[in-house]
Coordinates of C-alpha atoms in Angstrom, one line a residue:
X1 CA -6.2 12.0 0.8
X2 CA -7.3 13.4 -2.6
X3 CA -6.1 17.0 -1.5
X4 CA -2.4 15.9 0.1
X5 CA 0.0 17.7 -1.5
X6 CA 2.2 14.3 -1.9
X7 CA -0.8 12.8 -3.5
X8 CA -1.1 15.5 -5.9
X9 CA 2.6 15.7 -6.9
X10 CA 2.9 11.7 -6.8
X11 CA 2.9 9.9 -10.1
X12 CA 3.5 6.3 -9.1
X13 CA 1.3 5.4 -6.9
X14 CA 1.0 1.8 -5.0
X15 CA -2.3 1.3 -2.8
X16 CA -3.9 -1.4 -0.9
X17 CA -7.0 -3.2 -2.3
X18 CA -9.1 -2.6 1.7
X19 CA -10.4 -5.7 3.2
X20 CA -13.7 -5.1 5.0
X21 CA -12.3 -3.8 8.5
X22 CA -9.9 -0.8 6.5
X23 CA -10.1 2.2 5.4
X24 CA -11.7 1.6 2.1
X25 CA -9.3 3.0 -1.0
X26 CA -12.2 2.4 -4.2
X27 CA -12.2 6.2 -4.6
X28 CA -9.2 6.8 -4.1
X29 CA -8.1 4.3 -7.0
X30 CA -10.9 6.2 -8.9
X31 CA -9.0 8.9 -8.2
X32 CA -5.6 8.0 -9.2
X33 CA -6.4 6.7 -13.4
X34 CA -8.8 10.2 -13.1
X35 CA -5.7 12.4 -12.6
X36 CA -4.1 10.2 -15.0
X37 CA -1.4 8.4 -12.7
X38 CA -0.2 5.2 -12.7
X39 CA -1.7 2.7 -9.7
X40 CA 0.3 -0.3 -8.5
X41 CA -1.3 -2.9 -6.4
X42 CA 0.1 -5.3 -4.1
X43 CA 1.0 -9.1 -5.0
X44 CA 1.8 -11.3 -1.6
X45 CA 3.4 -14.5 -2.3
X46 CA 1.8 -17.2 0.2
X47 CA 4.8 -19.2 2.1
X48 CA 6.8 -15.9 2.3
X49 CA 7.2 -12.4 3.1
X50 CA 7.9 -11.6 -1.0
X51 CA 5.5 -9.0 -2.0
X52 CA 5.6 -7.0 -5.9
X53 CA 3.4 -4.5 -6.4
X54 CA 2.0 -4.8 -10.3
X55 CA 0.5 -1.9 -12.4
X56 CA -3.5 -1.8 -12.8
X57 CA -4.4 -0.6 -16.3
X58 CA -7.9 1.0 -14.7
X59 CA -10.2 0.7 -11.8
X60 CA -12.2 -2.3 -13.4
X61 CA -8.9 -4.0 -14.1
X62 CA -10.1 -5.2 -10.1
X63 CA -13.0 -7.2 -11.1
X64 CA -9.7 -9.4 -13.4
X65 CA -8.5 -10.0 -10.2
X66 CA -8.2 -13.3 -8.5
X67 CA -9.6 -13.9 -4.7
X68 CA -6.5 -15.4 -2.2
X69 CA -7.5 -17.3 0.6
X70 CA -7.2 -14.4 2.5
X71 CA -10.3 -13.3 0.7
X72 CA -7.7 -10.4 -0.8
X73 CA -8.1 -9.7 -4.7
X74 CA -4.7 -9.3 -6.0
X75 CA -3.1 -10.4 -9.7
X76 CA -2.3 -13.9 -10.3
X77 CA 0.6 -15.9 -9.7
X78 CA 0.9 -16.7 -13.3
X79 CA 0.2 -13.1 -14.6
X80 CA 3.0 -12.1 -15.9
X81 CA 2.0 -9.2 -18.4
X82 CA 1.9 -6.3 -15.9
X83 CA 4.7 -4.2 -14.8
X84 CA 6.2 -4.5 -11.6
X85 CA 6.7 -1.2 -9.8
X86 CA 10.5 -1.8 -9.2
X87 CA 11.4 -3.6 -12.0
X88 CA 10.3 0.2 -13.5
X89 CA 10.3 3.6 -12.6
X90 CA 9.7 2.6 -8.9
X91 CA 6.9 4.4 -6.8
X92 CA 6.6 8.2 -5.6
X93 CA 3.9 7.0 -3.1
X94 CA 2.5 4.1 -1.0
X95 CA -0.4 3.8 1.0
X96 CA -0.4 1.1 3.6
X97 CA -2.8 -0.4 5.8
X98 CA -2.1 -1.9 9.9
X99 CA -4.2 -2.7 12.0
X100 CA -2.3 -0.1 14.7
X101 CA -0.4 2.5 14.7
X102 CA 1.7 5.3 17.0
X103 CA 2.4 8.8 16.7
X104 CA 6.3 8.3 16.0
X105 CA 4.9 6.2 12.8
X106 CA 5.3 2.6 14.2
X107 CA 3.0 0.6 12.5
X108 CA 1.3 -3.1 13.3
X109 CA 0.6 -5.0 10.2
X110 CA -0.3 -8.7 10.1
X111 CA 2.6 -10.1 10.8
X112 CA 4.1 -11.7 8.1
X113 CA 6.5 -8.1 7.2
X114 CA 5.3 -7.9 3.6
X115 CA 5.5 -4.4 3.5
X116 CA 8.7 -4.1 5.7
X117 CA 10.1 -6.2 3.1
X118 CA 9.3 -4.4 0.3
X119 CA 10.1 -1.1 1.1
X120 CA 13.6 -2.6 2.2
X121 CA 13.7 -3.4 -1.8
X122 CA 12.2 0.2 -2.4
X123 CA 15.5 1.4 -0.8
X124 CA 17.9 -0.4 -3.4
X125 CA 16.0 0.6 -6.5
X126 CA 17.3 3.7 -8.5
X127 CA 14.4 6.1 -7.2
X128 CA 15.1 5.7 -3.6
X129 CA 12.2 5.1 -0.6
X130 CA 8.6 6.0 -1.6
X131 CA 6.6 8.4 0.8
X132 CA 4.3 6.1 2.8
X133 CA 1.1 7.2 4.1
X134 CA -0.9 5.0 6.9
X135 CA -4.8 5.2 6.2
X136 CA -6.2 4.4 9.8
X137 CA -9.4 4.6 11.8
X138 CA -8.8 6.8 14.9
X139 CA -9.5 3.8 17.3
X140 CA -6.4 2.6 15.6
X141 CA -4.0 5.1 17.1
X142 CA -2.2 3.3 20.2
X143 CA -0.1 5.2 22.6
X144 CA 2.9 2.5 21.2
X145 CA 3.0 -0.5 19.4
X146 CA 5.5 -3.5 19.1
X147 CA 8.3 -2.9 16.4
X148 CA 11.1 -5.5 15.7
X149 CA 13.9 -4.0 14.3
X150 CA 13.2 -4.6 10.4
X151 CA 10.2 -2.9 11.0
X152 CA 10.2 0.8 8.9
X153 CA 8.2 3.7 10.3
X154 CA 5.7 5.3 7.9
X155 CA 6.5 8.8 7.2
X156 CA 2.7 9.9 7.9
X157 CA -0.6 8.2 9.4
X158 CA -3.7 10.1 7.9
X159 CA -6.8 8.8 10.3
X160 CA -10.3 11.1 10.5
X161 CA -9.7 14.6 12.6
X162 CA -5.8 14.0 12.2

């Protein structure tokens, strides 16, 4: 991931905080306030399929963070002092998590279309559609999976031997 060249020519970054059953992203977070980038993370609103992504000001900004009862850490509801990602310069680069994925960059999340969503709002802003990159296991590669027709493709899947 480190070494990608859209990684290394990104600036804006958004990434995942991993639950226990992804591709863990710690170092790669590490990574991102090392080269001196800026790191967005996501905030899901419960009820809906709203999702911002807010600025982290460094990698132990994440111990600030608040648990959801989806046992995600993520910014509070009432934290309103970081900057949203589209409300600014937008994003250069997301990485996403699914739980499957296909070769033509289909992608299963968890159902509720957060990221679908957002990248749909990603497509309004000033700075256009971020690159998205997929982190996946291998077993999570499928042959195909379901797509509705909201559903956006990623533009690459990175998974181990890939």
């Amino acid at each position: 991931v480190i070494g990608h060249p859209k990684y290394q020519e990104s600036k804006r970054i958004a990434i995942f905080l991993s639950m226990p059953d992804e591709i863990q992203t710690e170092e790669i977070i590490k990574d991102i306030f090392k080269q001196g980038k800026e790191c967005f993370i996501p905030r899901y609103k419960p009820h809906s399929n709203h999702m911002d992504m807010l600025k982290l000001s460094s990698a132990e900004d994440i111990s600030s963070l608040t648990l959801t009862s989806w046992n995600i850490l993520q910014p509070s509801d009432d934290d309103s002092a970081r900057e949203e990602a589209l409300a600014g310069g937008g994003l250069d680069l997301i990485f996403m998590p699914g739980l499957g994925f296909d070769k033509k960059g289909n992608r299963l999340g968890r159902g509720k279309g957060y990221y679908d969503t957002f990248l749909e709002r990603c497509m309004k802003h000033p700075s256009g559609k971020p690159y998205t990159i997929a982190l996946a296991f291998r077993e999570q590669i499928c042959e195909s999976v379901p797509v509705a027709e909201n559903d956006v493709q990623v533009d690459e899947i990175l998974y181990e031997d890939c």
